mmCIF file of C-alpha atoms in Angstrom:
data_model
loop_
_atom_site.group_PDB
_atom_site.id
_atom_site.type_symbol
_atom_site.label_atom_id
_atom_site.label_comp_id
_atom_site.label_asym_id
_atom_site.label_seq_id
_atom_site.Cartn_x
_atom_site.Cartn_y
_atom_site.Cartn_z
ATOM 1 C CA MET A 1039 -8.685 1.534 -14.848
ATOM 2 C CA LYS A 1040 -9.128 0.544 -11.206
ATOM 3 C CA PHE A 1041 -7.982 -2.852 -9.962
ATOM 4 C CA GLY A 1042 -9.599 -4.973 -7.277
ATOM 5 C CA LEU A 1043 -8.589 -8.252 -5.671
ATOM 6 C CA ARG A 1044 -11.474 -10.759 -5.657
ATOM 7 C CA TYR A 1045 -12.169 -13.989 -3.742
ATOM 8 C CA ALA A 1046 -9.769 -12.519 -1.207
ATOM 9 C CA SER A 1047 -11.328 -14.177 1.836
ATOM 10 C CA LEU A 1048 -10.975 -17.765 0.597
ATOM 11 C CA GLY A 1049 -8.333 -20.451 0.989
ATOM 12 C CA ARG A 1050 -5.314 -19.521 3.099
ATOM 13 C CA TYR A 1051 -6.700 -15.977 3.407
ATOM 14 C CA ALA A 1052 -9.582 -17.155 5.563
ATOM 15 C CA ASN A 1053 -6.998 -16.884 8.358
ATOM 16 C CA GLY A 1054 -6.334 -13.556 10.061
ATOM 17 C CA PRO A 1055 -2.560 -13.028 9.668
ATOM 18 C CA ALA A 1056 -2.613 -14.136 6.033
ATOM 19 C CA ALA A 1057 -5.625 -11.911 5.323
ATOM 20 C CA VAL A 1058 -3.826 -8.877 6.721
ATOM 21 C CA GLU A 1059 -0.670 -9.653 4.753
ATOM 22 C CA LEU A 1060 -2.698 -9.937 1.545
ATOM 23 C CA ALA A 1061 -4.651 -6.733 2.130
ATOM 24 C CA GLN A 1062 -1.556 -4.731 2.962
ATOM 25 C CA ALA A 1063 0.191 -6.039 -0.164
ATOM 26 C CA ALA A 1064 -2.842 -5.091 -2.262
ATOM 27 C CA GLU A 1065 -2.883 -1.570 -0.869
ATOM 28 C CA ALA A 1066 0.860 -1.128 -1.424
ATOM 29 C CA ALA A 1067 0.610 -2.510 -4.983
ATOM 30 C CA GLY A 1068 -2.029 0.014 -6.041
ATOM 31 C CA PHE A 1069 -5.175 -2.109 -5.885
ATOM 32 C CA ASP A 1070 -8.097 0.164 -5.055
ATOM 33 C CA SER A 1071 -10.293 -2.533 -3.499
ATOM 34 C CA ILE A 1072 -10.515 -6.009 -2.020
ATOM 35 C CA TRP A 1073 -13.620 -8.215 -2.370
ATOM 36 C CA THR A 1074 -15.107 -11.057 -0.318
ATOM 37 C CA VAL A 1075 -17.724 -13.716 -1.077
ATOM 38 C CA GLU A 1076 -20.550 -15.202 0.996
ATOM 39 C CA HIS A 1077 -22.412 -18.348 1.898
ATOM 40 C CA VAL A 1078 -23.716 -18.718 5.423
ATOM 41 C CA VAL A 1079 -24.113 -22.461 4.918
ATOM 42 C CA VAL A 1080 -23.744 -24.860 1.983
ATOM 43 C CA PRO A 1081 -26.118 -27.769 2.533
ATOM 44 C CA HIS A 1082 -24.603 -31.155 1.713
ATOM 45 C CA ALA A 1083 -25.923 -32.737 -1.521
ATOM 46 C CA TYR A 1084 -27.845 -29.599 -2.507
ATOM 47 C CA GLN A 1085 -29.986 -29.857 -5.650
ATOM 48 C CA SER A 1086 -30.035 -26.183 -6.681
ATOM 49 C CA ARG A 1087 -28.154 -25.426 -9.888
ATOM 50 C CA TYR A 1088 -24.939 -23.455 -9.438
ATOM 51 C CA PRO A 1089 -25.143 -20.830 -12.210
ATOM 52 C CA TYR A 1090 -21.408 -20.458 -12.868
ATOM 53 C CA SER A 1091 -20.510 -23.997 -13.884
ATOM 54 C CA PRO A 1092 -21.661 -26.160 -16.809
ATOM 55 C CA THR A 1093 -22.147 -29.031 -14.365
ATOM 56 C CA GLY A 1094 -24.479 -27.006 -12.160
ATOM 57 C CA ARG A 1095 -22.289 -27.789 -9.162
ATOM 58 C CA MET A 1096 -19.701 -25.868 -7.239
ATOM 59 C CA GLY A 1097 -16.191 -27.271 -7.679
ATOM 60 C CA PRO A 1098 -15.105 -30.477 -5.941
ATOM 61 C CA GLY A 1099 -14.505 -30.011 -2.231
ATOM 62 C CA LEU A 1100 -16.263 -26.636 -2.076
ATOM 63 C CA GLU A 1101 -19.270 -27.770 -0.056
ATOM 64 C CA ASP A 1102 -17.189 -27.639 3.138
ATOM 65 C CA PHE A 1103 -14.806 -24.882 2.016
ATOM 66 C CA PRO A 1104 -14.288 -22.214 4.740
ATOM 67 C CA ILE A 1105 -16.118 -19.013 3.760
ATOM 68 C CA PRO A 1106 -15.728 -16.373 6.502
ATOM 69 C CA ASP A 1107 -18.512 -13.893 7.159
ATOM 70 C CA PRO A 1108 -17.688 -11.110 4.688
ATOM 71 C CA LEU A 1109 -18.368 -8.108 6.905
ATOM 72 C CA ILE A 1110 -16.370 -9.466 9.825
ATOM 73 C CA TRP A 1111 -13.471 -10.386 7.511
ATOM 74 C CA LEU A 1112 -13.501 -6.910 5.979
ATOM 75 C CA ALA A 1113 -13.596 -5.260 9.395
ATOM 76 C CA TYR A 1114 -10.547 -7.277 10.385
ATOM 77 C CA VAL A 1115 -8.474 -6.204 7.377
ATOM 78 C CA ALA A 1116 -9.813 -2.637 7.510
ATOM 79 C CA SER A 1117 -8.002 -2.080 10.780
ATOM 80 C CA ALA A 1118 -4.684 -3.002 9.128
ATOM 81 C CA THR A 1119 -5.126 -0.843 6.010
ATOM 82 C CA ARG A 1120 -5.806 2.822 5.352
ATOM 83 C CA THR A 1121 -7.215 3.438 1.868
ATOM 84 C CA LEU A 1122 -8.135 0.038 0.408
ATOM 85 C CA ARG A 1123 -11.830 -0.076 -0.404
ATOM 86 C CA LEU A 1124 -13.775 -2.921 1.189
ATOM 87 C CA GLY A 1125 -16.141 -4.778 -1.132
ATOM 88 C CA THR A 1126 -18.550 -7.672 -0.883
ATOM 89 C CA ALA A 1127 -18.961 -9.676 -4.080
ATOM 90 C CA ILE A 1128 -21.446 -10.552 -3.026
ATOM 91 C CA LEU A 1129 -23.519 -10.248 0.129
ATOM 92 C CA ILE A 1130 -26.695 -12.331 -0.288
ATOM 93 C CA LEU A 1131 -29.004 -9.536 0.767
ATOM 94 C CA PRO A 1132 -32.430 -11.239 0.923
ATOM 95 C CA GLN A 1133 -31.093 -13.714 3.490
ATOM 96 C CA ARG A 1134 -30.311 -10.902 5.934
ATOM 97 C CA ASN A 1135 -32.426 -8.633 8.115
ATOM 98 C CA PRO A 1136 -32.015 -5.278 6.327
ATOM 99 C CA VAL A 1137 -32.089 -3.177 9.494
ATOM 100 C CA VAL A 1138 -29.342 -5.227 11.152
ATOM 101 C CA THR A 1139 -27.386 -5.264 7.881
ATOM 102 C CA ALA A 1140 -27.686 -1.492 7.445
ATOM 103 C CA LYS A 1141 -26.349 -1.056 10.974
ATOM 104 C CA ALA A 1142 -23.433 -3.455 10.427
ATOM 105 C CA VAL A 1143 -22.400 -1.933 7.096
ATOM 106 C CA ALA A 1144 -22.636 1.632 8.418
ATOM 107 C CA THR A 1145 -20.556 0.613 11.421
ATOM 108 C CA LEU A 1146 -17.891 -0.834 9.129
ATOM 109 C CA ASP A 1147 -17.897 2.402 7.101
ATOM 110 C CA HIS A 1148 -17.616 4.464 10.295
ATOM 111 C CA LEU A 1149 -14.767 2.451 11.820
ATOM 112 C CA ALA A 1150 -12.793 1.887 8.610
ATOM 113 C CA GLY A 1151 -12.931 5.505 7.522
ATOM 114 C CA ALA A 1152 -15.715 7.063 5.512
ATOM 115 C CA GLY A 1153 -16.081 6.049 1.903
ATOM 116 C CA ARG A 1154 -14.244 2.741 1.956
ATOM 117 C CA VAL A 1155 -17.161 0.303 1.832
ATOM 118 C CA LEU A 1156 -18.624 -1.014 -1.440
ATOM 119 C CA LEU A 1157 -21.692 -3.137 -0.707
ATOM 120 C CA GLY A 1158 -21.985 -5.708 -3.479
ATOM 121 C CA ILE A 1159 -25.303 -7.532 -3.284
ATOM 122 C CA GLY A 1160 -26.994 -10.454 -4.992
ATOM 123 C CA VAL A 1161 -30.217 -12.429 -4.705
ATOM 124 C CA GLY A 1162 -28.603 -15.845 -4.219
ATOM 125 C CA TRP A 1163 -29.100 -19.153 -6.023
ATOM 126 C CA LEU A 1164 -28.941 -21.852 -3.333
ATOM 127 C CA ALA A 1165 -32.537 -22.622 -2.312
ATOM 128 C CA GLU A 1166 -31.459 -25.058 0.403
ATOM 129 C CA GLU A 1167 -29.423 -22.307 2.081
ATOM 130 C CA PHE A 1168 -32.511 -20.063 2.195
ATOM 131 C CA ALA A 1169 -34.496 -22.926 3.718
ATOM 132 C CA THR A 1170 -31.862 -23.389 6.422
ATOM 133 C CA LEU A 1171 -32.152 -19.688 7.272
ATOM 134 C CA GLY A 1172 -35.955 -19.741 7.235
ATOM 135 C CA VAL A 1173 -36.172 -17.235 4.368
ATOM 136 C CA PRO A 1174 -38.485 -17.779 1.376
ATOM 137 C CA PHE A 1175 -36.558 -18.374 -1.840
ATOM 138 C CA ALA A 1176 -39.276 -17.456 -4.330
ATOM 139 C CA ASP A 1177 -39.596 -13.779 -3.390
ATOM 140 C CA ARG A 1178 -35.876 -13.061 -3.049
ATOM 141 C CA GLY A 1179 -35.817 -10.562 -5.937
ATOM 142 C CA ALA A 1180 -38.618 -8.407 -4.566
ATOM 143 C CA ARG A 1181 -37.155 -8.724 -1.089
ATOM 144 C CA THR A 1182 -33.755 -7.526 -2.365
ATOM 145 C CA ASP A 1183 -35.216 -4.412 -4.006
ATOM 146 C CA GLU A 1184 -37.142 -3.499 -0.872
ATOM 147 C CA TYR A 1185 -34.206 -4.148 1.428
ATOM 148 C CA VAL A 1186 -32.034 -1.765 -0.611
ATOM 149 C CA ALA A 1187 -34.645 0.984 -0.237
ATOM 150 C CA ALA A 1188 -35.004 0.311 3.495
ATOM 151 C CA MET A 1189 -31.252 0.419 4.105
ATOM 152 C CA ARG A 1190 -30.913 3.645 2.156
ATOM 153 C CA ALA A 1191 -33.648 5.161 4.302
ATOM 154 C CA LEU A 1192 -31.754 4.186 7.478
ATOM 155 C CA TRP A 1193 -28.489 5.591 6.105
ATOM 156 C CA GLY A 1194 -29.900 8.794 4.657
ATOM 157 C CA GLN A 1195 -32.672 9.975 6.973
ATOM 158 C CA GLU A 1196 -32.108 11.718 10.290
ATOM 159 C CA ARG A 1197 -35.044 9.799 11.786
ATOM 160 C CA ALA A 1198 -35.790 7.013 9.378
ATOM 161 C CA SER A 1199 -39.178 5.701 8.320
ATOM 162 C CA PHE A 1200 -40.055 3.078 5.750
ATOM 163 C CA THR A 1201 -43.159 1.080 4.897
ATOM 164 C CA GLY A 1202 -42.920 -1.982 2.696
ATOM 165 C CA ARG A 1203 -44.156 -5.485 2.157
ATOM 166 C CA PHE A 1204 -41.302 -7.137 4.067
ATOM 167 C CA VAL A 1205 -40.012 -4.441 6.427
ATOM 168 C CA THR A 1206 -41.572 -1.454 8.139
ATOM 169 C CA PHE A 1207 -40.182 1.009 10.664
ATOM 170 C CA ASN A 1208 -41.175 4.491 11.767
ATOM 171 C CA ASP A 1209 -39.173 7.399 13.146
ATOM 172 C CA VAL A 1210 -36.109 5.419 14.241
ATOM 173 C CA PHE A 1211 -32.516 6.451 14.888
ATOM 174 C CA CYS A 1212 -29.891 4.115 13.451
ATOM 175 C CA ARG A 1213 -26.414 5.262 14.413
ATOM 176 C CA PRO A 1214 -23.711 5.541 13.215
ATOM 177 C CA ARG A 1215 -24.834 6.702 9.806
ATOM 178 C CA PRO A 1216 -22.447 6.722 6.841
ATOM 179 C CA ALA A 1217 -20.605 10.017 6.634
ATOM 180 C CA ALA A 1218 -21.839 10.533 3.065
ATOM 181 C CA GLY A 1219 -25.412 9.569 3.958
ATOM 182 C CA ARG A 1220 -25.195 6.499 1.753
ATOM 183 C CA ILE A 1221 -22.990 3.536 0.867
ATOM 184 C CA PRO A 1222 -22.489 2.537 -2.779
ATOM 185 C CA ILE A 1223 -24.490 -0.551 -3.685
ATOM 186 C CA VAL A 1224 -23.013 -2.730 -6.409
ATOM 187 C CA VAL A 1225 -25.431 -5.217 -7.934
ATOM 188 C CA GLY A 1226 -23.901 -8.561 -8.836
ATOM 189 C CA GLY A 1227 -25.147 -11.273 -11.150
ATOM 190 C CA ASP A 1228 -25.013 -12.644 -14.678
ATOM 191 C CA THR A 1229 -28.745 -12.487 -15.406
ATOM 192 C CA VAL A 1230 -30.989 -10.025 -17.191
ATOM 193 C CA ALA A 1231 -32.795 -9.434 -13.880
ATOM 194 C CA ALA A 1232 -29.520 -8.504 -12.173
ATOM 195 C CA ALA A 1233 -28.526 -6.154 -14.997
ATOM 196 C CA ARG A 1234 -31.901 -4.432 -14.861
ATOM 197 C CA ARG A 1235 -31.706 -4.171 -11.075
ATOM 198 C CA ALA A 1236 -28.302 -2.504 -11.399
ATOM 199 C CA GLY A 1237 -29.776 -0.040 -13.875
ATOM 200 C CA ARG A 1238 -32.786 0.745 -11.679
ATOM 201 C CA LEU A 1239 -31.122 1.112 -8.322
ATOM 202 C CA GLY A 1240 -27.408 0.251 -8.322
ATOM 203 C CA ASP A 1241 -24.412 2.492 -7.924
ATOM 204 C CA GLY A 1242 -22.440 -0.221 -9.700
ATOM 205 C CA TYR A 1243 -22.793 -3.450 -11.639
ATOM 206 C CA PHE A 1244 -20.521 -6.483 -11.231
ATOM 207 C CA PRO A 1245 -21.363 -9.550 -13.342
ATOM 208 C CA ALA A 1246 -19.660 -12.587 -11.875
ATOM 209 C CA ARG A 1247 -18.027 -13.773 -15.085
ATOM 210 C CA GLY A 1248 -16.686 -12.031 -18.164
ATOM 211 C CA ALA A 1249 -17.850 -8.703 -19.558
ATOM 212 C CA PRO A 1250 -21.191 -9.521 -21.211
ATOM 213 C CA ALA A 1251 -22.091 -6.732 -23.659
ATOM 214 C CA GLU A 1252 -25.754 -7.774 -23.761
ATOM 215 C CA LEU A 1253 -26.073 -7.390 -19.983
ATOM 216 C CA PHE A 1254 -24.335 -4.018 -20.038
ATOM 217 C CA ASP A 1255 -26.904 -2.935 -22.626
ATOM 218 C CA GLU A 1256 -29.741 -4.225 -20.425
ATOM 219 C CA MET A 1257 -28.348 -2.304 -17.474
ATOM 220 C CA ARG A 1258 -28.083 0.912 -19.463
ATOM 221 C CA ARG A 1259 -31.609 0.600 -20.889
ATOM 222 C CA ALA A 1260 -33.003 0.003 -17.411
ATOM 223 C CA ALA A 1261 -31.148 3.043 -16.095
ATOM 224 C CA VAL A 1262 -32.581 5.268 -18.825
ATOM 225 C CA ALA A 1263 -36.079 3.893 -18.186
ATOM 226 C CA ALA A 1264 -35.662 4.763 -14.500
ATOM 227 C CA GLY A 1265 -34.585 8.315 -15.345
ATOM 228 C CA ARG A 1266 -30.972 7.686 -14.418
ATOM 229 C CA ASP A 1267 -27.696 8.356 -16.219
ATOM 230 C CA PRO A 1268 -26.141 4.970 -17.123
ATOM 231 C CA SER A 1269 -22.656 6.479 -16.989
ATOM 232 C CA ASP A 1270 -23.119 7.010 -13.249
ATOM 233 C CA ILE A 1271 -23.228 3.227 -12.700
ATOM 234 C CA GLU A 1272 -19.687 1.947 -12.180
ATOM 235 C CA ILE A 1273 -18.968 -1.333 -13.981
ATOM 236 C CA THR A 1274 -16.625 -3.900 -12.441
ATOM 237 C CA VAL A 1275 -15.740 -7.145 -14.206
ATOM 238 C CA SER A 1276 -13.475 -10.094 -13.565
ATOM 239 C CA ALA A 1277 -9.966 -9.389 -14.826
ATOM 240 C CA PRO A 1278 -9.333 -11.054 -18.200
ATOM 241 C CA ALA A 1279 -6.639 -13.700 -18.350
ATOM 242 C CA GLU A 1280 -4.857 -11.639 -21.013
ATOM 243 C CA VAL A 1281 -3.678 -8.289 -19.678
ATOM 244 C CA SER A 1282 -3.781 -6.906 -23.214
ATOM 245 C CA GLU A 1283 -7.597 -7.042 -23.083
ATOM 246 C CA ILE A 1284 -7.873 -4.585 -20.189
ATOM 247 C CA GLU A 1285 -7.536 -1.461 -22.312
ATOM 248 C CA ALA A 1286 -10.358 -2.650 -24.560
ATOM 249 C CA LEU A 1287 -12.570 -3.067 -21.492
ATOM 250 C CA ALA A 1288 -11.895 0.532 -20.490
ATOM 251 C CA LYS A 1289 -13.096 1.673 -23.909
ATOM 252 C CA ARG A 1290 -16.342 -0.253 -23.283
ATOM 253 C CA GLY A 1291 -16.998 1.684 -20.093
ATOM 254 C CA VAL A 1292 -15.572 -0.764 -17.559
ATOM 255 C CA ALA A 1293 -14.168 1.104 -14.553
ATOM 256 C CA ARG A 1294 -12.573 -1.753 -12.589
ATOM 257 C CA VAL A 1295 -11.233 -5.242 -13.146
ATOM 258 C CA ALA A 1296 -11.154 -7.688 -10.230
ATOM 259 C CA VAL A 1297 -8.209 -10.087 -10.133
ATOM 260 C CA PRO A 1298 -8.887 -13.557 -8.654
ATOM 261 C CA VAL A 1299 -6.579 -14.476 -5.781
ATOM 262 C CA SER A 1300 -8.145 -17.902 -5.226
ATOM 263 C CA SER A 1301 -9.447 -20.573 -7.590
ATOM 264 C CA GLY A 1302 -11.949 -21.695 -4.954
ATOM 265 C CA ALA A 1303 -14.910 -20.032 -6.684
ATOM 266 C CA GLY A 1304 -14.195 -21.585 -10.059
ATOM 267 C CA LEU A 1305 -12.016 -19.002 -11.811
ATOM 268 C CA PRO A 1306 -8.252 -19.589 -12.086
ATOM 269 C CA ALA A 1307 -6.238 -17.539 -9.600
ATOM 270 C CA GLN A 1308 -4.210 -14.865 -11.413
ATOM 271 C CA VAL A 1309 -2.262 -14.044 -8.273
ATOM 272 C CA LYS A 1310 -1.794 -16.397 -5.330
ATOM 273 C CA THR A 1311 0.574 -14.785 -2.834
ATOM 274 C CA PRO A 1312 1.302 -11.294 -1.516
ATOM 275 C CA ASP A 1313 4.490 -11.332 -3.609
ATOM 276 C CA ASP A 1314 2.383 -12.065 -6.698
ATOM 277 C CA VAL A 1315 0.153 -9.130 -5.780
ATOM 278 C CA VAL A 1316 3.111 -6.779 -5.534
ATOM 279 C CA ARG A 1317 4.452 -7.993 -8.884
ATOM 280 C CA TYR A 1318 1.064 -7.476 -10.499
ATOM 281 C CA GLY A 1319 1.109 -3.928 -9.206
ATOM 282 C CA LYS A 1320 4.497 -3.248 -10.767
ATOM 283 C CA ASP A 1321 3.800 -5.044 -14.048
ATOM 284 C CA VAL A 1322 0.164 -4.116 -14.702
ATOM 285 C CA ILE A 1323 -1.302 -1.510 -12.368
ATOM 286 C CA ALA A 1324 1.655 0.861 -12.754
ATOM 287 C CA ARG A 1325 1.066 0.787 -16.502
ATOM 288 C CA LEU A 1326 -2.717 0.675 -16.789
ATOM 289 C CA GLY A 1327 -4.062 1.916 -13.471
ATOM 290 C CA GLY A 1328 -5.971 5.174 -13.296
#
């Protein structure tokens, strides 16, 4: 089992020195990855339904909670670490220009050291945020699928060309390119659509909550329908509160559990300080880590 540290850019770790201390502790403790979150803006008194709470609202006080840009935060901690993988959980892809995003992510991969970036993506849920950014909310699913294909063209082709509904380019150089010619894309989300998207085009699947068997099945069926091997899609889930449940997850095909370091996104923090992270490494990762 691999272990990640999730919600790592929130709370006290939105600040540079604390972020570095956390990332270095995670690397030393045996965590394979560290994961950020994203909202560009959270409009006050939004009416969209937050999908991860029975109230349909983010937790109290979270509207004005500092949420650093995930790629900039990861670049900052990348320079202070050597092997820790750098994940977004998630980047709201349809809100971003895919050409600029492909360039930024490839640059992070190039500067951090090839193979460290895990690009977790999602379609987003906050319609008012899309409106603020001038991006249509209704077509965000189709936009996400196309943006993935466009970014992969920029990363994989010597002179890239792509023609789509939302983005078109012809015979362009986009440098630096990822050393491997691609960056793993991890699809996030607790919906059937997200599971199917992971099966069709993802390198990984990361539901936001729990380990939903029905969504894993949807992902695997979609992979088979797309002519892909479902076992090639790496599954990451939130770490269960009971450590004893981790081995059972491995038997279900889960490759990584992500341990919350902040309760800001609605899950209880399982570790809160760098010392907690080190202890978790000694108590859990040393015993169960692969």
